[in-house]
């Protein structure tokens, strides 16, 4: 233990737990601020960059799509949000509200399949001169073949440069198993915790 002086000049004991918390804080700060490589892989000039968001239901994909679109907009990009989560009834409306709040257009085709929505969204982005397309895809309560097949078809059709898994950090060790399952089928380029 060591003693340091606080703001008022009184002695303050620095405990082992204080040191441990400080080390953890410093390591997390370093990890989060010095990532390896660029945040996103960008498409060649003149082509829209695809960002496909995947994950389980309730992981925060739709909100994260809007956050990424806002971040891209601040970087000078002209993003388009594609609402392709037809599994969760309120997902399209949620993305439309978020898009309106941040000033980013949202593309959807009522009654179409997620695959068709993504294909048409990419075509729309090219016509509207959007340089980034963020695809909000459906999740399920658990990984199943129907989900993975749908996501695989979307990836094959729109060839996104980025496939980001959005995962709730609170699931603990299951995050590794879930990430591996998505990566084995889709070839993830990143993970958003």
PDB file of C-alpha atoms in Angstrom, residues 1-178:
ATOM      1  CA  UNK A   1       0.000   0.000   0.000  1.00  0.00           C
ATOM      2  CA  UNK A   2       1.077   3.502  -0.716  1.00  0.00           C
ATOM      3  CA  UNK A   3      -0.268   6.842   0.358  1.00  0.00           C
ATOM      4  CA  UNK A   4      -1.161   9.639  -1.993  1.00  0.00           C
ATOM      5  CA  UNK A   5      -2.611  13.052  -1.305  1.00  0.00           C
ATOM      6  CA  UNK A   6      -6.156  13.713  -2.445  1.00  0.00           C
ATOM      7  CA  UNK A   7      -7.579  17.012  -3.679  1.00  0.00           C
ATOM      8  CA  UNK A   8      -7.874  18.478  -0.197  1.00  0.00           C
ATOM      9  CA  UNK A   9      -4.379  17.310   0.741  1.00  0.00           C
ATOM     10  CA  UNK A  10      -5.580  14.467   2.966  1.00  0.00           C
ATOM     11  CA  UNK A  11      -3.794  11.131   2.724  1.00  0.00           C
ATOM     12  CA  UNK A  12      -5.536   8.405   0.688  1.00  0.00           C
ATOM     13  CA  UNK A  13      -4.569   4.744   0.828  1.00  0.00           C
ATOM     14  CA  UNK A  14      -4.067   3.060  -2.562  1.00  0.00           C
ATOM     15  CA  UNK A  15      -5.125  -0.548  -2.174  1.00  0.00           C
ATOM     16  CA  UNK A  16      -4.290  -3.565  -4.315  1.00  0.00           C
ATOM     17  CA  UNK A  17      -7.821  -3.449  -5.747  1.00  0.00           C
ATOM     18  CA  UNK A  18      -7.295   0.212  -6.757  1.00  0.00           C
ATOM     19  CA  UNK A  19      -4.150  -0.796  -8.640  1.00  0.00           C
ATOM     20  CA  UNK A  20      -5.942  -3.747 -10.263  1.00  0.00           C
ATOM     21  CA  UNK A  21      -8.830  -1.538 -11.430  1.00  0.00           C
ATOM     22  CA  UNK A  22      -6.340   1.005 -12.823  1.00  0.00           C
ATOM     23  CA  UNK A  23      -4.461  -1.699 -14.760  1.00  0.00           C
ATOM     24  CA  UNK A  24      -7.730  -3.089 -16.182  1.00  0.00           C
ATOM     25  CA  UNK A  25      -8.871   0.410 -17.156  1.00  0.00           C
ATOM     26  CA  UNK A  26      -5.555   1.172 -18.888  1.00  0.00           C
ATOM     27  CA  UNK A  27      -5.577  -2.136 -20.784  1.00  0.00           C
ATOM     28  CA  UNK A  28      -9.174  -1.719 -21.956  1.00  0.00           C
ATOM     29  CA  UNK A  29      -8.479   1.862 -23.027  1.00  0.00           C
ATOM     30  CA  UNK A  30      -5.438   0.721 -25.021  1.00  0.00           C
ATOM     31  CA  UNK A  31      -7.369  -2.162 -26.605  1.00  0.00           C
ATOM     32  CA  UNK A  32     -10.298   0.019 -27.650  1.00  0.00           C
ATOM     33  CA  UNK A  33      -8.222   2.909 -28.959  1.00  0.00           C
ATOM     34  CA  UNK A  34      -5.596   1.021 -30.943  1.00  0.00           C
ATOM     35  CA  UNK A  35      -7.485  -1.489 -33.062  1.00  0.00           C
ATOM     36  CA  UNK A  36      -5.711  -3.498 -35.713  1.00  0.00           C
ATOM     37  CA  UNK A  37      -6.360  -2.116 -39.183  1.00  0.00           C
ATOM     38  CA  UNK A  38      -9.176   0.134 -40.367  1.00  0.00           C
ATOM     39  CA  UNK A  39     -12.566   0.156 -38.672  1.00  0.00           C
ATOM     40  CA  UNK A  40     -14.234  -0.852 -41.948  1.00  0.00           C
ATOM     41  CA  UNK A  41     -13.015  -2.270 -45.246  1.00  0.00           C
ATOM     42  CA  UNK A  42     -13.963   0.208 -47.952  1.00  0.00           C
ATOM     43  CA  UNK A  43     -15.028  -0.740 -51.492  1.00  0.00           C
ATOM     44  CA  UNK A  44     -13.111   0.521 -54.534  1.00  0.00           C
ATOM     45  CA  UNK A  45     -13.903   4.119 -55.466  1.00  0.00           C
ATOM     46  CA  UNK A  46     -17.233   4.438 -57.253  1.00  0.00           C
ATOM     47  CA  UNK A  47     -18.772   1.362 -55.594  1.00  0.00           C
ATOM     48  CA  UNK A  48     -20.864   1.436 -52.424  1.00  0.00           C
ATOM     49  CA  UNK A  49     -19.244  -0.194 -49.398  1.00  0.00           C
ATOM     50  CA  UNK A  50     -21.396  -2.949 -47.903  1.00  0.00           C
ATOM     51  CA  UNK A  51     -21.747  -3.398 -44.145  1.00  0.00           C
ATOM     52  CA  UNK A  52     -23.837  -6.451 -43.272  1.00  0.00           C
ATOM     53  CA  UNK A  53     -24.909  -6.587 -39.645  1.00  0.00           C
ATOM     54  CA  UNK A  54     -25.629 -10.058 -38.238  1.00  0.00           C
ATOM     55  CA  UNK A  55     -26.379 -11.504 -34.818  1.00  0.00           C
ATOM     56  CA  UNK A  56     -28.972 -13.063 -32.582  1.00  0.00           C
ATOM     57  CA  UNK A  57     -32.291 -11.400 -31.832  1.00  0.00           C
ATOM     58  CA  UNK A  58     -32.032  -8.825 -29.068  1.00  0.00           C
ATOM     59  CA  UNK A  59     -28.311  -8.209 -29.499  1.00  0.00           C
ATOM     60  CA  UNK A  60     -28.736  -4.579 -30.588  1.00  0.00           C
ATOM     61  CA  UNK A  61     -28.239  -4.915 -34.362  1.00  0.00           C
ATOM     62  CA  UNK A  62     -30.801  -2.319 -35.399  1.00  0.00           C
ATOM     63  CA  UNK A  63     -29.529   0.333 -32.996  1.00  0.00           C
ATOM     64  CA  UNK A  64     -25.933  -0.444 -33.949  1.00  0.00           C
ATOM     65  CA  UNK A  65     -26.811  -0.028 -37.645  1.00  0.00           C
ATOM     66  CA  UNK A  66     -27.968   3.516 -36.923  1.00  0.00           C
ATOM     67  CA  UNK A  67     -24.902   4.253 -34.802  1.00  0.00           C
ATOM     68  CA  UNK A  68     -22.571   3.070 -37.574  1.00  0.00           C
ATOM     69  CA  UNK A  69     -24.505   5.071 -40.176  1.00  0.00           C
ATOM     70  CA  UNK A  70     -24.237   8.203 -38.028  1.00  0.00           C
ATOM     71  CA  UNK A  71     -20.502   7.613 -37.508  1.00  0.00           C
ATOM     72  CA  UNK A  72     -20.021   7.138 -41.273  1.00  0.00           C
ATOM     73  CA  UNK A  73     -22.013  10.293 -41.960  1.00  0.00           C
ATOM     74  CA  UNK A  74     -19.701  12.237 -39.638  1.00  0.00           C
ATOM     75  CA  UNK A  75     -16.757  10.840 -41.635  1.00  0.00           C
ATOM     76  CA  UNK A  76     -18.223  12.420 -44.784  1.00  0.00           C
ATOM     77  CA  UNK A  77     -19.987   9.353 -46.206  1.00  0.00           C
ATOM     78  CA  UNK A  78     -23.518   9.221 -47.574  1.00  0.00           C
ATOM     79  CA  UNK A  79     -24.894   5.998 -46.027  1.00  0.00           C
ATOM     80  CA  UNK A  80     -28.118   4.138 -46.756  1.00  0.00           C
ATOM     81  CA  UNK A  81     -29.765   1.908 -44.152  1.00  0.00           C
ATOM     82  CA  UNK A  82     -31.469  -1.205 -45.547  1.00  0.00           C
ATOM     83  CA  UNK A  83     -34.215  -2.608 -43.307  1.00  0.00           C
ATOM     84  CA  UNK A  84     -34.087  -6.334 -44.097  1.00  0.00           C
ATOM     85  CA  UNK A  85     -35.138  -7.709 -40.703  1.00  0.00           C
ATOM     86  CA  UNK A  86     -38.576  -9.020 -41.598  1.00  0.00           C
ATOM     87  CA  UNK A  87     -38.490 -11.533 -38.731  1.00  0.00           C
ATOM     88  CA  UNK A  88     -39.155  -8.986 -35.973  1.00  0.00           C
ATOM     89  CA  UNK A  89     -42.346  -7.005 -36.697  1.00  0.00           C
ATOM     90  CA  UNK A  90     -41.144  -3.664 -35.277  1.00  0.00           C
ATOM     91  CA  UNK A  91     -37.608  -3.773 -36.707  1.00  0.00           C
ATOM     92  CA  UNK A  92     -38.389  -1.902 -39.932  1.00  0.00           C
ATOM     93  CA  UNK A  93     -40.287   0.833 -38.102  1.00  0.00           C
ATOM     94  CA  UNK A  94     -37.529   1.091 -35.484  1.00  0.00           C
ATOM     95  CA  UNK A  95     -34.880   1.567 -38.182  1.00  0.00           C
ATOM     96  CA  UNK A  96     -37.035   4.146 -39.981  1.00  0.00           C
ATOM     97  CA  UNK A  97     -37.390   6.154 -36.757  1.00  0.00           C
ATOM     98  CA  UNK A  98     -33.656   5.932 -36.035  1.00  0.00           C
ATOM     99  CA  UNK A  99     -32.812   6.875 -39.629  1.00  0.00           C
ATOM    100  CA  UNK A 100     -35.089   9.907 -39.432  1.00  0.00           C
ATOM    101  CA  UNK A 101     -33.476  10.975 -36.138  1.00  0.00           C
ATOM    102  CA  UNK A 102     -29.965  10.921 -37.638  1.00  0.00           C
ATOM    103  CA  UNK A 103     -30.894  12.097 -41.135  1.00  0.00           C
ATOM    104  CA  UNK A 104     -30.011   8.867 -42.963  1.00  0.00           C
ATOM    105  CA  UNK A 105     -32.441   7.360 -45.518  1.00  0.00           C
ATOM    106  CA  UNK A 106     -33.876   3.903 -44.869  1.00  0.00           C
ATOM    107  CA  UNK A 107     -34.736   1.502 -47.704  1.00  0.00           C
ATOM    108  CA  UNK A 108     -37.353  -1.246 -47.422  1.00  0.00           C
ATOM    109  CA  UNK A 109     -39.831  -2.988 -49.704  1.00  0.00           C
ATOM    110  CA  UNK A 110     -43.003  -4.020 -47.887  1.00  0.00           C
ATOM    111  CA  UNK A 111     -43.821  -7.694 -48.354  1.00  0.00           C
ATOM    112  CA  UNK A 112     -40.513  -8.572 -50.038  1.00  0.00           C
ATOM    113  CA  UNK A 113     -38.083 -11.203 -48.807  1.00  0.00           C
ATOM    114  CA  UNK A 114     -34.952 -10.091 -46.942  1.00  0.00           C
ATOM    115  CA  UNK A 115     -32.851 -11.262 -49.908  1.00  0.00           C
ATOM    116  CA  UNK A 116     -34.859  -9.169 -52.386  1.00  0.00           C
ATOM    117  CA  UNK A 117     -34.807  -6.163 -50.065  1.00  0.00           C
ATOM    118  CA  UNK A 118     -31.005  -6.315 -49.843  1.00  0.00           C
ATOM    119  CA  UNK A 119     -30.580  -6.714 -53.624  1.00  0.00           C
ATOM    120  CA  UNK A 120     -32.945  -3.833 -54.349  1.00  0.00           C
ATOM    121  CA  UNK A 121     -31.342  -1.770 -51.593  1.00  0.00           C
ATOM    122  CA  UNK A 122     -27.939  -2.117 -53.236  1.00  0.00           C
ATOM    123  CA  UNK A 123     -29.394  -1.085 -56.609  1.00  0.00           C
ATOM    124  CA  UNK A 124     -31.128   1.873 -54.956  1.00  0.00           C
ATOM    125  CA  UNK A 125     -27.868   2.939 -53.268  1.00  0.00           C
ATOM    126  CA  UNK A 126     -26.048   2.915 -56.596  1.00  0.00           C
ATOM    127  CA  UNK A 127     -28.763   5.073 -58.181  1.00  0.00           C
ATOM    128  CA  UNK A 128     -28.939   7.476 -55.230  1.00  0.00           C
ATOM    129  CA  UNK A 129     -25.124   7.769 -55.046  1.00  0.00           C
ATOM    130  CA  UNK A 130     -24.932   6.352 -51.515  1.00  0.00           C
ATOM    131  CA  UNK A 131     -21.355   5.299 -50.845  1.00  0.00           C
ATOM    132  CA  UNK A 132     -22.113   2.944 -47.925  1.00  0.00           C
ATOM    133  CA  UNK A 133     -24.971   0.460 -47.490  1.00  0.00           C
ATOM    134  CA  UNK A 134     -25.692  -0.840 -43.989  1.00  0.00           C
ATOM    135  CA  UNK A 135     -27.843  -3.992 -44.066  1.00  0.00           C
ATOM    136  CA  UNK A 136     -29.912  -4.665 -40.933  1.00  0.00           C
ATOM    137  CA  UNK A 137     -30.557  -8.406 -41.137  1.00  0.00           C
ATOM    138  CA  UNK A 138     -32.797 -10.638 -39.047  1.00  0.00           C
ATOM    139  CA  UNK A 139     -31.715 -12.533 -35.972  1.00  0.00           C
ATOM    140  CA  UNK A 140     -33.218 -15.465 -34.141  1.00  0.00           C
ATOM    141  CA  UNK A 141     -33.325 -16.436 -30.487  1.00  0.00           C
ATOM    142  CA  UNK A 142     -30.716 -19.089 -31.285  1.00  0.00           C
ATOM    143  CA  UNK A 143     -28.519 -20.006 -34.235  1.00  0.00           C
ATOM    144  CA  UNK A 144     -30.430 -22.224 -36.646  1.00  0.00           C
ATOM    145  CA  UNK A 145     -30.100 -23.402 -40.230  1.00  0.00           C
ATOM    146  CA  UNK A 146     -32.864 -21.112 -41.535  1.00  0.00           C
ATOM    147  CA  UNK A 147     -31.060 -18.028 -40.178  1.00  0.00           C
ATOM    148  CA  UNK A 148     -27.655 -19.045 -41.479  1.00  0.00           C
ATOM    149  CA  UNK A 149     -29.046 -19.987 -44.885  1.00  0.00           C
ATOM    150  CA  UNK A 150     -30.822 -16.626 -45.230  1.00  0.00           C
ATOM    151  CA  UNK A 151     -27.708 -14.696 -44.176  1.00  0.00           C
ATOM    152  CA  UNK A 152     -25.529 -16.765 -46.504  1.00  0.00           C
ATOM    153  CA  UNK A 153     -27.826 -16.014 -49.447  1.00  0.00           C
ATOM    154  CA  UNK A 154     -27.788 -12.281 -48.657  1.00  0.00           C
ATOM    155  CA  UNK A 155     -23.998 -12.242 -48.392  1.00  0.00           C
ATOM    156  CA  UNK A 156     -23.648 -14.059 -51.714  1.00  0.00           C
ATOM    157  CA  UNK A 157     -26.063 -11.650 -53.434  1.00  0.00           C
ATOM    158  CA  UNK A 158     -24.703  -8.295 -52.222  1.00  0.00           C
ATOM    159  CA  UNK A 159     -21.037  -9.204 -51.524  1.00  0.00           C
ATOM    160  CA  UNK A 160     -20.530  -6.832 -48.582  1.00  0.00           C
ATOM    161  CA  UNK A 161     -16.962  -5.867 -47.746  1.00  0.00           C
ATOM    162  CA  UNK A 162     -17.834  -6.043 -44.054  1.00  0.00           C
ATOM    163  CA  UNK A 163     -19.790  -8.649 -42.101  1.00  0.00           C
ATOM    164  CA  UNK A 164     -20.080  -7.479 -38.511  1.00  0.00           C
ATOM    165  CA  UNK A 165     -21.448  -9.637 -35.720  1.00  0.00           C
ATOM    166  CA  UNK A 166     -23.316  -7.640 -33.087  1.00  0.00           C
ATOM    167  CA  UNK A 167     -23.265  -9.490 -29.801  1.00  0.00           C
ATOM    168  CA  UNK A 168     -24.310  -8.648 -26.261  1.00  0.00           C
ATOM    169  CA  UNK A 169     -21.176  -8.673 -24.095  1.00  0.00           C
ATOM    170  CA  UNK A 170     -23.319  -9.840 -21.170  1.00  0.00           C
ATOM    171  CA  UNK A 171     -23.580 -13.366 -22.625  1.00  0.00           C
ATOM    172  CA  UNK A 172     -20.043 -14.063 -21.390  1.00  0.00           C
ATOM    173  CA  UNK A 173     -18.326 -17.214 -22.656  1.00  0.00           C
ATOM    174  CA  UNK A 174     -21.166 -17.920 -25.108  1.00  0.00           C
ATOM    175  CA  UNK A 175     -19.841 -14.951 -27.108  1.00  0.00           C
ATOM    176  CA  UNK A 176     -16.924 -17.102 -28.302  1.00  0.00           C
ATOM    177  CA  UNK A 177     -19.183 -19.990 -29.374  1.00  0.00           C
ATOM    178  CA  UNK A 178     -21.644 -17.655 -31.083  1.00  0.00           C
TER     179      UNK A 178
END
